[in-house]
């Protein structure tokens, strides 16, 4: 499997640009079909109809969803053992009582019991991969239904903010679509089925920014979507090159994958004249939080059961815990996402949505790695995607030519893993930074208990 992916990438990287565009087109078409065929439209429609549901309506819905979910869990599994261990009676106990009797489930527990958590289902499943905030990868099955429903919830949020599936998008996301060795324009590829012009994050620098901005200006696409750290990097170049006002065709900006920082919001708004919108979601499907047109973050209460667990000593800060009732192939009950939400006492919103309001998502704050040529690279946790023999990892950069990756190994870690990691690192970062490996028993945390994924000690 791994070999196939590497080979596919090798072949792709050697193709001329027009064939790379064709390969992206084919892949985009395939993904579109999987996400949006069959029941998708009716899933979106019914999700839209739930937008203004009241609290009692949502409560009843949650109760029923949880009940069905628990009864789909097979005997002789991790969960049936847990039910026994904690004295749970699925007939007598209400679904909310069931949850309250269970402990919070952390990621290492899931890793350890992955095989007995997998629940046999009759429908088709896909394999999902997560890198997670702390670099430990998780691979698990997801039902087709669950994947489509997640996309329906994401598109519902975009629809609220005047974006639909026909809206063309300037995409600044994490996939490496331009070979790292390439040092001439174009640093972008077109994914027509998804209506995206995908710009390479890994080539954006002071030297290349002008070419990016010229192309974006030429295409006049109404929507920008991607990692906030890169959209704000681009916004910085707009401001630095005194091009404010030249991008007034941009109507919407949305961010994902990373926490949207306040400083980024103001830089982006200054450069493009649009305030970015954000949402919070994760592959495990245990929680989803979407921004409404009033600019407030509401929990999507009809999507999963979200709990907020207070963090001691941190005013308003809560860990996001969730139960993914949509994915019967891999039940996660009270799963700790490791992400942090700051709650607000002000729980009413002029938009009329009943979902609980979160002031800020505080997790997944990442730093940049800086290359000798000034290119900044973020979201490096992608390097650890699929690395299931690593518990935790982070990157520390002390100079522009040296970085250290600190790893907490899982049993089963081999020399081959280190080689694979180095390959991943070089494919994203290039060969200009020397990478050393350090193996630790645990990784250092900040005062507030957070793991800083990239620790940059460069001024
Ligand atoms: Zn609202």
Tab-separated table of N, CA and C in Angstrom, residues 44 47-48 51 150-163 223 225 253-256 260 276-280 288-293 296-298 300 353:
chain	number	residue	atom	x	y	z
A	44	UNK	N	-28.151	16.450	2.453
A	44	UNK	CA	-27.951	17.903	2.566
A	44	UNK	C	-29.280	18.610	2.833
A	47	UNK	N	-30.427	18.060	6.337
A	47	UNK	CA	-29.572	18.816	7.266
A	47	UNK	C	-29.966	20.292	7.253
A	48	UNK	N	-30.244	20.814	6.053
A	48	UNK	CA	-30.646	22.220	5.944
A	48	UNK	C	-31.957	22.471	6.683
A	51	UNK	N	-31.638	23.314	10.361
A	51	UNK	CA	-30.861	24.500	10.728
A	51	UNK	C	-31.451	25.256	11.917
A	150	UNK	N	-20.981	13.985	6.674
A	150	UNK	CA	-20.019	15.003	7.102
A	150	UNK	C	-19.895	16.097	6.030
A	151	UNK	N	-19.854	15.672	4.775
A	151	UNK	CA	-19.772	16.672	3.704
A	151	UNK	C	-21.047	17.489	3.611
A	152	UNK	N	-22.187	16.866	3.884
A	152	UNK	CA	-23.453	17.611	3.873
A	152	UNK	C	-23.441	18.700	4.951
A	153	UNK	N	-22.909	18.369	6.124
A	153	UNK	CA	-22.854	19.352	7.220
A	153	UNK	C	-21.888	20.480	6.858
A	154	UNK	N	-20.771	20.115	6.208
A	154	UNK	CA	-19.802	21.147	5.796
A	154	UNK	C	-20.389	22.061	4.730
A	155	UNK	N	-21.116	21.453	3.781
A	155	UNK	CA	-21.709	22.302	2.718
A	155	UNK	C	-22.887	23.114	3.243
A	156	UNK	N	-23.580	22.603	4.250
A	156	UNK	CA	-24.654	23.390	4.850
A	156	UNK	C	-24.072	24.695	5.412
A	157	UNK	N	-22.952	24.557	6.124
A	157	UNK	CA	-22.282	25.739	6.692
A	157	UNK	C	-21.815	26.692	5.587
A	158	UNK	N	-21.277	26.150	4.519
A	158	UNK	CA	-20.848	27.012	3.408
A	158	UNK	C	-22.060	27.694	2.772
A	159	UNK	N	-23.161	26.946	2.620
A	159	UNK	CA	-24.390	27.536	2.064
A	159	UNK	C	-24.865	28.703	2.914
A	160	UNK	N	-24.791	28.536	4.241
A	160	UNK	CA	-25.177	29.633	5.145
A	160	UNK	C	-24.382	30.890	4.816
A	161	UNK	N	-23.156	30.683	4.365
A	161	UNK	CA	-22.261	31.803	4.105
A	161	UNK	C	-22.088	32.074	2.603
A	162	UNK	N	-23.174	31.799	1.857
A	162	UNK	CA	-23.264	32.145	0.425
A	162	UNK	C	-22.261	31.453	-0.494
A	163	UNK	N	-21.889	30.243	-0.159
A	163	UNK	CA	-20.998	29.476	-1.033
A	163	UNK	C	-21.739	28.188	-1.390
A	223	UNK	N	-14.029	32.892	-4.186
A	223	UNK	CA	-13.925	32.270	-2.862
A	223	UNK	C	-12.490	31.808	-2.626
A	225	UNK	N	-10.271	29.453	0.010
A	225	UNK	CA	-10.404	28.486	1.109
A	225	UNK	C	-9.059	27.830	1.381
A	253	UNK	N	-14.187	34.110	2.264
A	253	UNK	CA	-12.958	33.409	2.648
A	253	UNK	C	-13.302	32.467	3.787
A	254	UNK	N	-12.926	31.201	3.631
A	254	UNK	CA	-13.158	30.233	4.709
A	254	UNK	C	-11.851	29.519	5.036
A	255	UNK	N	-11.728	29.141	6.295
A	255	UNK	CA	-10.502	28.457	6.705
A	255	UNK	C	-10.840	27.127	7.356
A	256	UNK	N	-9.879	26.243	7.366
A	256	UNK	CA	-10.062	24.938	7.997
A	256	UNK	C	-8.722	24.378	8.425
A	260	UNK	N	-7.911	29.449	13.486
A	260	UNK	CA	-7.820	30.783	12.883
A	260	UNK	C	-7.491	31.796	13.981
A	276	UNK	N	-12.683	36.435	7.262
A	276	UNK	CA	-12.735	34.985	7.053
A	276	UNK	C	-13.712	34.291	7.996
A	277	UNK	N	-14.303	33.210	7.503
A	277	UNK	CA	-15.200	32.382	8.311
A	277	UNK	C	-14.477	31.067	8.592
A	278	UNK	N	-14.801	30.470	9.740
A	278	UNK	CA	-14.125	29.210	10.049
A	278	UNK	C	-15.103	28.160	10.537
A	279	UNK	N	-14.657	26.945	10.462
A	279	UNK	CA	-15.407	25.862	11.090
A	279	UNK	C	-14.413	24.921	11.727
A	280	UNK	N	-14.931	24.049	12.568
A	280	UNK	CA	-14.095	23.061	13.219
A	280	UNK	C	-14.668	21.682	12.932
A	288	UNK	N	-18.498	18.793	15.368
A	288	UNK	CA	-18.416	19.765	14.282
A	288	UNK	C	-18.975	21.094	14.785
A	289	UNK	N	-18.259	22.153	14.472
A	289	UNK	CA	-18.656	23.476	14.935
A	289	UNK	C	-18.570	24.417	13.737
A	290	UNK	N	-19.661	25.142	13.450
A	290	UNK	CA	-19.698	25.958	12.228
A	290	UNK	C	-20.019	27.405	12.541
A	291	UNK	N	-19.446	28.300	11.753
A	291	UNK	CA	-19.702	29.721	11.952
A	291	UNK	C	-20.958	30.128	11.182
A	292	UNK	N	-21.837	30.859	11.872
A	292	UNK	CA	-23.085	31.314	11.251
A	292	UNK	C	-22.852	32.669	10.560
A	293	UNK	N	-23.819	33.168	9.818
A	293	UNK	CA	-23.613	34.455	9.139
A	293	UNK	C	-23.343	35.621	10.097
A	296	UNK	N	-20.609	33.829	14.530
A	296	UNK	CA	-20.418	33.109	15.795
A	296	UNK	C	-20.359	31.606	15.550
A	297	UNK	N	-19.596	30.926	16.398
A	297	UNK	CA	-19.363	29.497	16.212
A	297	UNK	C	-20.392	28.675	16.982
A	298	UNK	N	-21.234	27.940	16.242
A	298	UNK	CA	-22.252	27.093	16.870
A	298	UNK	C	-21.873	25.627	16.750
A	300	UNK	N	-22.708	22.000	15.917
A	300	UNK	CA	-23.721	21.328	15.090
A	300	UNK	C	-24.287	20.172	15.912
A	353	UNK	N	-30.022	30.183	15.481
A	353	UNK	CA	-29.638	28.775	15.596
A	353	UNK	C	-29.502	28.407	17.064
